[in-house]
Each structure stands twice: as structure tokens, then as C-alpha cells.
XYZ file of C-alpha atoms in Angstrom:
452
model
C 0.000 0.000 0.000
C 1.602 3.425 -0.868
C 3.243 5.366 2.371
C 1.359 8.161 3.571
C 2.218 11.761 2.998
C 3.929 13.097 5.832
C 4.666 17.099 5.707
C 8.089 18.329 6.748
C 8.869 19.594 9.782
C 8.776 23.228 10.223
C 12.919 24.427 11.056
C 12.866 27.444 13.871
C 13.904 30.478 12.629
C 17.221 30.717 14.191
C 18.284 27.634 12.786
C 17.152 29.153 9.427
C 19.253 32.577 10.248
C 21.938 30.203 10.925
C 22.286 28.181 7.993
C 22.287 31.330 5.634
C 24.872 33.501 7.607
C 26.683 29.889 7.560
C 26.828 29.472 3.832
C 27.440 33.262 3.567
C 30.514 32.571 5.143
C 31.498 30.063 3.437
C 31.015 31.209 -0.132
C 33.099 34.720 1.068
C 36.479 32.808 3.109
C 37.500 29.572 1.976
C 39.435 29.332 4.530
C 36.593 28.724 6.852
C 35.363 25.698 5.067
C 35.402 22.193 7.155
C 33.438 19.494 7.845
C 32.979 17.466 10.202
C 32.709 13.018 9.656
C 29.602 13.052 9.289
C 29.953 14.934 6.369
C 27.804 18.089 7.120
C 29.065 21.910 7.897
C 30.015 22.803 11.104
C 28.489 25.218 13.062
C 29.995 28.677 14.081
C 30.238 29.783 17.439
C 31.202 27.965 20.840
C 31.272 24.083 20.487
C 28.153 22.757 22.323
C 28.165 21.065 25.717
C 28.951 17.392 25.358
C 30.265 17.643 21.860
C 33.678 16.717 20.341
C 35.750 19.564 19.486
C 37.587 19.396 16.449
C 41.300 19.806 16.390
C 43.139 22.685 15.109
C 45.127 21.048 12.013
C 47.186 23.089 9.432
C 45.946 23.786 6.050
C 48.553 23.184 3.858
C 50.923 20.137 4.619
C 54.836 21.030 4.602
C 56.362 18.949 1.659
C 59.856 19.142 2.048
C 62.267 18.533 -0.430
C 64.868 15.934 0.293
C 68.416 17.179 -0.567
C 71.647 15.254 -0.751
C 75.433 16.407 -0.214
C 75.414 17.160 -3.650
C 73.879 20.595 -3.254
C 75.152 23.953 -5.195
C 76.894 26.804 -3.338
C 75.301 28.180 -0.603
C 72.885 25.594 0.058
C 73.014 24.739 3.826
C 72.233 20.782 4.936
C 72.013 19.959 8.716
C 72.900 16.657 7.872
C 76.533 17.658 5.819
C 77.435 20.523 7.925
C 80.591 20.301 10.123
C 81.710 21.845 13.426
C 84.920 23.480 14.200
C 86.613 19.711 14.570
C 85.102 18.574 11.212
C 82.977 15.765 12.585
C 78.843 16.140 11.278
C 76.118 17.028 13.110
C 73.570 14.201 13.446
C 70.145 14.637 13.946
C 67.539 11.700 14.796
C 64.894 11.012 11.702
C 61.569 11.632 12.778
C 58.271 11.237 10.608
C 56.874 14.346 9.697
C 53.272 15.542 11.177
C 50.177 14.359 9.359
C 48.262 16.964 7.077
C 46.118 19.162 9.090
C 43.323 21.612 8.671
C 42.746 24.832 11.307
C 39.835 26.245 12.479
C 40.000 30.094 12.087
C 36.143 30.999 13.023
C 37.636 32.467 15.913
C 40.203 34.539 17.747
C 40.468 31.410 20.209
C 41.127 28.994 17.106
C 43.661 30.955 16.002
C 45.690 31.500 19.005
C 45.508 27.760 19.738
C 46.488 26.812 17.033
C 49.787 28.977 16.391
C 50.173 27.541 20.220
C 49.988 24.523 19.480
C 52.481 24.498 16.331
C 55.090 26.467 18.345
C 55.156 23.924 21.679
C 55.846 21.101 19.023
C 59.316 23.082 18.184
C 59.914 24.429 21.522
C 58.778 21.800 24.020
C 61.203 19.419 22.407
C 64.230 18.478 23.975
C 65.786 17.099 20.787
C 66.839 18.706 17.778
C 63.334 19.037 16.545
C 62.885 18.043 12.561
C 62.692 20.254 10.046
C 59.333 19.165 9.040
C 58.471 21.112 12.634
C 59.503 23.987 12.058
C 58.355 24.599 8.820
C 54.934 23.602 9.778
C 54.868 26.011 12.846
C 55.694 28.890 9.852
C 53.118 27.338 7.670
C 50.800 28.000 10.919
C 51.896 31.656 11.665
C 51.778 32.181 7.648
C 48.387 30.990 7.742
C 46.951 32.919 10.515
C 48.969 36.110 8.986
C 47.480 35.632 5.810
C 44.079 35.265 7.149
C 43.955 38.544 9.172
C 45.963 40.821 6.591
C 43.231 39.635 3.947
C 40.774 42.814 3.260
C 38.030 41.017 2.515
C 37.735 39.395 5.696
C 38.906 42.474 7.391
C 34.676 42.817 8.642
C 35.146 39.454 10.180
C 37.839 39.695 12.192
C 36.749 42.822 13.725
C 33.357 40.943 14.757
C 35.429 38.281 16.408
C 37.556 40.939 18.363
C 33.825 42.227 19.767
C 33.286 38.529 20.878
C 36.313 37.283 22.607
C 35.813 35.215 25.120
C 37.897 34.649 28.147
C 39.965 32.131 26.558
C 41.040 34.782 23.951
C 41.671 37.236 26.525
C 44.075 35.126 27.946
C 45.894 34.253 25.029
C 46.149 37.340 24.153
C 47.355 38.674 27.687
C 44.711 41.361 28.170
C 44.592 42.616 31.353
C 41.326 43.109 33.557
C 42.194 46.802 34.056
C 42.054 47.413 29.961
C 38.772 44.986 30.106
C 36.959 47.018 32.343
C 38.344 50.623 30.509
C 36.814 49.339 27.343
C 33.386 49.281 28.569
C 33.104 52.402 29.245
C 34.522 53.937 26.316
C 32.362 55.393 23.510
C 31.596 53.741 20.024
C 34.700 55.663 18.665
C 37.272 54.482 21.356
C 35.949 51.533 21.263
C 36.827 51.267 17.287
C 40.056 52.727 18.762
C 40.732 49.548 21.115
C 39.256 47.281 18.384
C 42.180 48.801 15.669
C 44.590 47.872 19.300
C 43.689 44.466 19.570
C 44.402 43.656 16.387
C 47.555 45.247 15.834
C 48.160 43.044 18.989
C 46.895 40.009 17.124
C 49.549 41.084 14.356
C 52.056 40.979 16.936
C 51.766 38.092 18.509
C 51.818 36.462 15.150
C 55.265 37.858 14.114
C 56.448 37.197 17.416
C 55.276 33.589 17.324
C 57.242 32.771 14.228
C 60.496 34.542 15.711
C 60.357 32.222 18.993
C 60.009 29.073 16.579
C 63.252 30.634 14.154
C 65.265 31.631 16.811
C 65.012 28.543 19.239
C 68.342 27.345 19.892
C 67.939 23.735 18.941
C 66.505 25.469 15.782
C 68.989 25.316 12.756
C 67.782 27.808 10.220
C 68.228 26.668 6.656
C 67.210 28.335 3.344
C 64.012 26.944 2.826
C 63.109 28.132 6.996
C 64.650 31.468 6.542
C 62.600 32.173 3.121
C 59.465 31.137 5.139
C 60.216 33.656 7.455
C 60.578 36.199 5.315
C 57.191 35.262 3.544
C 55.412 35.818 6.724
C 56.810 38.800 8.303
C 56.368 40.029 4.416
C 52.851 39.191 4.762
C 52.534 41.017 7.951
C 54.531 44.259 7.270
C 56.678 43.514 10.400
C 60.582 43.981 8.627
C 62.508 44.679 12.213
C 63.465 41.172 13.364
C 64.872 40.624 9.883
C 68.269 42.136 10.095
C 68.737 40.074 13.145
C 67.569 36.493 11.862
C 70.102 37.481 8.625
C 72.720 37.604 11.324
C 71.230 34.316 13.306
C 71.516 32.563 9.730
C 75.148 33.022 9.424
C 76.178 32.897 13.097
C 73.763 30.861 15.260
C 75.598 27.991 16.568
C 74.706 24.780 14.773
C 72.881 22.526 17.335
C 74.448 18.897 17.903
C 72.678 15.973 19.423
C 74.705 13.041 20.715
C 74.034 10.362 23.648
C 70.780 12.261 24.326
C 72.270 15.193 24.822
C 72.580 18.746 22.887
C 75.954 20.458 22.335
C 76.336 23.741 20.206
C 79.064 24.388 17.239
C 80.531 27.632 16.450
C 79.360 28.676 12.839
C 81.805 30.305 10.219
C 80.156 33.186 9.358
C 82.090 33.501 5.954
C 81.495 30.111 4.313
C 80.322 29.805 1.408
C 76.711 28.081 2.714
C 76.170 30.959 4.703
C 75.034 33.331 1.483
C 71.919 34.008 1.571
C 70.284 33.649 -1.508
C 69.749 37.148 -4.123
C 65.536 36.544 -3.886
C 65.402 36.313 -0.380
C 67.245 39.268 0.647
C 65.184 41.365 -2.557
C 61.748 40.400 -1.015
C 62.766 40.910 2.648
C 64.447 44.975 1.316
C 61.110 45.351 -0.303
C 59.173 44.693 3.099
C 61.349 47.279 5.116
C 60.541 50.169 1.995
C 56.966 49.043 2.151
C 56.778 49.668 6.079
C 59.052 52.796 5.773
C 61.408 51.498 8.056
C 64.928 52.952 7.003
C 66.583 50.828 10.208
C 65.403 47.736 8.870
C 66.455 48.338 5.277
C 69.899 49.076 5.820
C 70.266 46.380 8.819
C 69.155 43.759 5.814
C 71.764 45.144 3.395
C 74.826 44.873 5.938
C 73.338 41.647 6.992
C 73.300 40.440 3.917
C 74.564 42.059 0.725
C 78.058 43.444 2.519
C 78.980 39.922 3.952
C 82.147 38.137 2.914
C 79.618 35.097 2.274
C 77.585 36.376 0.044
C 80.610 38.008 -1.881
C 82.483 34.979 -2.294
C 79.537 33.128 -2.699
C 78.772 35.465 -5.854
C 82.667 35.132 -7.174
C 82.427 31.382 -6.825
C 78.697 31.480 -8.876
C 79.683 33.667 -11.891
C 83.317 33.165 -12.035
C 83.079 29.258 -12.256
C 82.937 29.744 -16.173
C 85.107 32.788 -16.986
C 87.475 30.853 -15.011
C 87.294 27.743 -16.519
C 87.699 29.297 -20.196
C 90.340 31.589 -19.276
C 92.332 28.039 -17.909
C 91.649 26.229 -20.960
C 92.146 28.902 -23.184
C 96.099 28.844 -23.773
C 95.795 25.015 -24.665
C 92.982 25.773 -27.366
C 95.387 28.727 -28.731
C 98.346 26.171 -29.031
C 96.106 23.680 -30.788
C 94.950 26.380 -33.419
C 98.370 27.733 -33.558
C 99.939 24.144 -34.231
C 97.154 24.004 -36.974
C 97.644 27.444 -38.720
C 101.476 26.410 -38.770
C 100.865 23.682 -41.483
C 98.996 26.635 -43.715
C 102.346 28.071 -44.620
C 105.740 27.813 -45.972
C 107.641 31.400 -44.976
C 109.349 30.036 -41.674
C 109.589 26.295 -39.844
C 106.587 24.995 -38.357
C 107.987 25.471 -34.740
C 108.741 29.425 -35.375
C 104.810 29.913 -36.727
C 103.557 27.926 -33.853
C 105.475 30.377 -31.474
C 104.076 33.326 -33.336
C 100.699 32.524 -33.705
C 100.059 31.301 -30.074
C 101.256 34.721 -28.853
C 99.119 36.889 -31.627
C 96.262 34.402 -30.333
C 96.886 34.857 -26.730
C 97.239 38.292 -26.953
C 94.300 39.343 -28.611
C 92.073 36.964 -26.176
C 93.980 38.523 -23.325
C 93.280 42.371 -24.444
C 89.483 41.559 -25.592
C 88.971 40.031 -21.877
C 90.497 43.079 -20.316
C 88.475 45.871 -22.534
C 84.971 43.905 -21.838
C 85.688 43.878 -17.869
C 86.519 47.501 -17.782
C 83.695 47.898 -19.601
C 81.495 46.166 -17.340
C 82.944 47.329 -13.902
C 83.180 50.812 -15.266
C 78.822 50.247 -16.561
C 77.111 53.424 -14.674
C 73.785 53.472 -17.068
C 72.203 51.485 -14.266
C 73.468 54.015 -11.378
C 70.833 56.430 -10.434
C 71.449 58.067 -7.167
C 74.107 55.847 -5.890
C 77.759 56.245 -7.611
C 81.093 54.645 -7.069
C 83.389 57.033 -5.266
C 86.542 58.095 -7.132
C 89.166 55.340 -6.335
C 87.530 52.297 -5.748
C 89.062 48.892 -7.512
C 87.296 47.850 -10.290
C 87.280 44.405 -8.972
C 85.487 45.705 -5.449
C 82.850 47.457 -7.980
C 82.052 44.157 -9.434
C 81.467 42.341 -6.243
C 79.748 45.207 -4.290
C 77.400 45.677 -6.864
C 74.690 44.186 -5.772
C 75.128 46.061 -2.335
C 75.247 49.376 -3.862
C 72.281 48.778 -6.389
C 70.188 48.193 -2.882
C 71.781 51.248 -1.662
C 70.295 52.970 -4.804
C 66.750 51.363 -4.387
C 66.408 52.577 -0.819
C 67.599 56.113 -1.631
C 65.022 56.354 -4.703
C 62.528 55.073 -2.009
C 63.001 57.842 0.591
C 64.056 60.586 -1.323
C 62.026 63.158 -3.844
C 60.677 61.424 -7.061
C 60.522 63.991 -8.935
C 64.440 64.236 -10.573
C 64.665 68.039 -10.383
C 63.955 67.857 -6.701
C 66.629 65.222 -5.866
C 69.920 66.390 -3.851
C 67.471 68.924 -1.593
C 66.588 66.130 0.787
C 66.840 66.813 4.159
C 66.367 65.676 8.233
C 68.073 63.157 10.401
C 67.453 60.218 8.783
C 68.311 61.492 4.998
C 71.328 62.752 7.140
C 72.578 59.060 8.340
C 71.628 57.279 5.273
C 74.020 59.869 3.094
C 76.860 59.046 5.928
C 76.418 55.668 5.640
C 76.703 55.404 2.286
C 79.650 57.772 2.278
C 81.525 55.320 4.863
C 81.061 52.175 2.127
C 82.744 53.724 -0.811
C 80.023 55.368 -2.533
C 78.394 58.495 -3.016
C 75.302 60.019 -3.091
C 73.967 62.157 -5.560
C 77.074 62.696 -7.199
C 76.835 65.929 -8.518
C 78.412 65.610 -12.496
C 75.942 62.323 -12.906
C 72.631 64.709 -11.924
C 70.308 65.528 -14.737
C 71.483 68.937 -16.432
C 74.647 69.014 -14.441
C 76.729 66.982 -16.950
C 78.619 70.435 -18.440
């Protein structure tokens, strides 16, 4: 017999309210989608009484790239580096953590879970993996990411209205500042609101410097360029300059017979370069956030060390070098060949003559195109060699003073008929500063319509 008709049960109008601010949400962030095993939506808000909680989990999994000791100049390995006696550092294998997803519907979420990512770096008495610490910056990247995002800039400000005790803590707001904001008006309160989150920002960008600079940390390239992506993200450039410096110098962390010694780094070798694209994104954070300090603490941190130098002679020298070695045995082949091609003199008394007419003309060609290059000032705009300076320093400081340049085009006058009338304290200490390297600043014979 056919089943009877029943009609559908009637849904109360805040569940109704819900599920449309719910799939509001999730159309707007992605980052707020989840679900839960039974396959539906979860529900904003506080978790109800008796119900699981889900666990924070990061979004993207860390794939790391295994290297070998094969790896090109100024790559830097944990597992080939030496100490001051030559013998390895070891460090214990460990499986890497499982891929996570976060919860970031709330302030709470969020704090727990950057928490949560740092005590797995921190709390560990061993050397922790490198799969750790990359997934603690994946967190703080995450989180930074999420809050510097405009479009969900509505959001976070509604969960800064409705933080609940747990986020207070986290956050380490006091009960004296609680009880102020109460009693402010709707524009203070706005005020406090702006506060909190800069706050939020902050702790972020502080999170991620605990994890880098953690002694049993050791900071490779891929770590450091993580950094750099989230302080980039959150417009925080000051504890750059100082991680550039922890990347050369921090002493290498050594685990033997459950125990933790520390190696003395070489600041000058050749893996302690950091690499051109790195230090170029990190500059363009400190010119972004006007911070003159932070700019020039990343150029002498990076740009003027011997590592990076040699690092950059070693790079684009390998081939000049090689053909500049093999180059008097190819001109003694072609001048044993050319010898057979006449009869005016013995073969021995051509091959002389020839392989010094060969020689020589490589040899002066080679010298004419490096003057040439080191001598190159089309690219100079503000920044100028000073008179007396070795061509061979110009070639290796270049990069240095073209970041000297770029920061002095940032801070100065953009219009050219205005530049040279800069003045104040800072304008002041950058011009000294760049007088004290070699260079000069708005030299006055290489200033448009002073050239006569």
C-alpha cells in the first residue's frame, strides 16, 4: 500500500538565520570551510556542551624537499654541515606531522592553534625536525594571511567584539584594559578594536620569531625564506636584520648520547650566502613599512657579507674561469694548426708566433669587456662609485650598492629636479652611511642637467 504523505517539519527560525549567515561565510572565506565526519558543515560559534571539538590542524601540509650532499653553493644541509673539529652534526629522523586543517572561526582557534604548532618546536628536547619547524611557519603564515586579507577584514573585527575569556588570555589582556573598554564610547571603542588587532599582528610575528630563533633550531634556506614570507605578509621587517645575522652565526645545534651540544658557525662560508631573492623580497618589506633601520640592517646583513661576496665570485666566475684556464691550450692547438697553412718560416717558429698573436688578442678583448662592465654606470641612479675604488670591489659590491640605490630612490624626492634637496636626520645618516662604504650620493656631475 503506498506510504502516507507526511509534511516536513517546520525548522525554527534561528536555525534558518543560521544556515544562511553559515553558507554566507562560506562562499566569502574559503578558509573557513570544514566538515565534520559526518559529512555536514560545522556550526559557528562555541562548540556545544557534550560535543567533540575538532582539532586545530594546518591547512597546507609542509612537503619538504629531500636534498643530498650534492647541493650547489650556498645551500646549507644539517645533515653535511661540520663543526669546528670537522665531525657532522647528526640529527635523529623523525616522521613528519600528518596533514592538518585549522579552524579560524575564531580569535580562540587561532591563538591555539599557532600555540599549538610552536610547543611542538619548543617543548622538544631534541633537535626538533625540520618538518616542525616549517609547519609552525606554515601556521603563523596561515593565521597572517588570514587577518591581513581585506576582505575578511569585517570578520575579524566581529570576532575581536566577541572574545571570550579564553582569547583574553591568550592574548594577555589585562582586567584593568577589560573594564576601561566598557566604558569607552563607540569611537574608542573602534580605537581599542584597531589595538587588539595590531596586537593580534604581533603576537603572530612574534610567534614565528620564537620558533626561528630557538636554539635547537637550525635555520636553513628553505626556513629562513618562510620567514621572510610571513613577516612580508605582515609588514613587520625589524626582526629581519637580526635572523640574517642568526643565519650566518647561530651555533649549529648537535645531538649526541641524548644530549645537545652547540658548534661555532663560520660566518664567511660559502653556505652561509643568503640567496639574491630572499634578501630582494625581505628589502622590499622594510621600503613598504618605511622602516629605514630595517632596510639598511638587511643590506649589511646580507649584501656586505664576505659570504655572500664569495659566494657570488664562486657562482659567476666558475665559467670565466674555466675558459680563461683552458684557453692557452685551445690557442696552441689552433696555432699548431695554422702552422701547417704556410711555408715562410719552420713549423715550430709559426707555432710560437701565432700562439702569442692568439693569446694576446684573447687577453686584451677580456680586459676591454671587464673595464667595460665594472666601469657600466647606465644602471646608477642616485648611488655612484666614489673616485678610487678597484674595479674588482665594484664588481662584487654591486649588488650592495644597487640596494643602496633602491632605498635612496625610495626615501628621497621622485621627482628628478627635486633630488639632492633632501633633508632631516634620517636622509642625514643614510648619506653618511653610504659615504663610509665607498660610494656616493647624488654625485653631482651624474645629476640631470649638471653633466657640463
Amino acid at each position: 500500500m503506498p506510504r502516507p504523505i507526511v509534511a516536513p517539519r517546520s525548522r525554527p527560525l534561528c536555525q534558518i538565520c543560521d544556515s544562511v549567515i553559515n553558507r554566507r561565510l562560506y562562499s566569502t572565506n574559503p578558509l573557513l570551510r570544514f566538515r565534520n565526519p559526518a559529512g555536514s558543515r560545522a556550526h559557528y560559534g562555541k562548540p556545544q556542551l557534550g560535543a567533540k571539538t575538532a582539532q586545530p590542524r594546518p591547512l597546507v601540509s609542509a612537503v619538504l624537499p629531500t636534498r643530498n650532499s650534492n647541493s650547489t653553493p650556498g645551500s646549507r644541509n644539517i645533515h653535511d654541515t661540520t663543526g669546528e673539529r670537522g665531525d657532522p652534526v647528526k640529527q635523529v629522523p623523525r616522521a613528519a606531522p600528518k596533514s592538518e586543517r585549522a579552524e579560524l572561526s575564531s580569535i580562540t582557534n587561532m591563538m591555539t592553534y599557532l600555540e599549538k604548532s610552536k610547543l611542538k618546536v619548543v617543548s622538544d628536547r631534541r633537535i626538533p625536525p625540520e618538518a616542525d619547524v616549517m609547519a609552525a611557519l606554515q601556521a603563523c603564515y596561515i593565521v597572517a594571511d588570514y587577518i591581513m586579507d581585506d576582505t575578511v577584514k569585517p570578520q575579524i573585527t566581529h570576532m575581536v567584539n566577541e572574545l571570550d575569556s579564553t582569547a583574553a588570555e591568550l592574548l594577555s589582556l589585562d582586567s584593568t584594559s577589560n573594564s576601561k573598554s566598557s566604558e569607552l564610547s563607540e569611537d574608542t571603542s573602534a580605537a581599542a578594536i584597531t589595538a587588539q588587532v595590531k596586537q593580534i599582528i604581533d603576537m603572530v610575528s612574534d610567534t614565528a620569531y620564537e620558533v626561528i630563533s630557538h636554539p635547537n633550531v637550525f635555520i636553513t634556506s628553505e626556513l629562513l625564506e618562510k620567514y621572510v614570507s610571513v613577516q612580508a605578509r605582515l609588514g613587520r621587517p625589524e626582526s629581519l636584520p637580526q635572523v640574517f645575522q642568526l643565519y650566518a652565526s647561530k651555533p649549529m645545534p648537535r645531538e649526541a648520547a641524548g644530549s645537545i651540544s652547540y658548534a661555532k658557525q663560520n660566518p664567511n662560508r660559502l653556505a652561509n650566502a643568503i640567496q639574491p631573492k630572499i634578501i630582494e623580497k625581505a628589502l622590499d618589506t622594510a621600503i613598504e613599512a618605511k622602516n629605514l633601520d630595517a632596510a639598511v640592517g638587511i643590506i649589511e646583513n646580507s649584501y656586505s657579507k664576505k659570504a655572500f661576496i664569495r659566494n657570488k665570485v664562486v657562482r659567476q666566475c666558475a665559467l670565466p674561469l674555466a675558459t680563461f684556464t683552458a684557453a692557452p691550450i685551445a690557442a696552441y692547438i689552433l696555432a699548431t694548426s695554422l702552422s701547417g697553412l704556410q711555408e715562410s718560416m719552420d713549423n715550430d717558429t709559426a707555432t710560437n708566433v701565432a700562439f702569442i698573436g692568439i693569446l694576446a688578442y684573447v687577453g686584451c678583448t677580456a680586459s676591454i669587456g671587464f673595464v667595460a662592465m665594472a666601469t657600466a654606470n647606465d644602471q646608477m641612479k642616485r648611488v655612484s662609485w666614489a673616485p678610487g675604488v678597484p674595479l674588482r670591489m665594484r664588481w662584487m659590491r654591486e649588488d650592495e650598492r644597487a640596494a643602496l640605490d633602491k632605498v635612496s630612490c625610495a626615501w628621497g624626492f621622485r621627482e628628478k629636479w627635486r633630488q639632492g634637496e633632501e633633508e632631516g636626520p634620517d636622509w642625514d645618516s643614510l648619506r653618511e652611511y653610504i659615504g663610509q662604504k665607498g660610494m656616493i650620493l647624488d654625485r653631482t656631475e651624474l645629476m640631470e642637467g649638471m653633466d657640463y
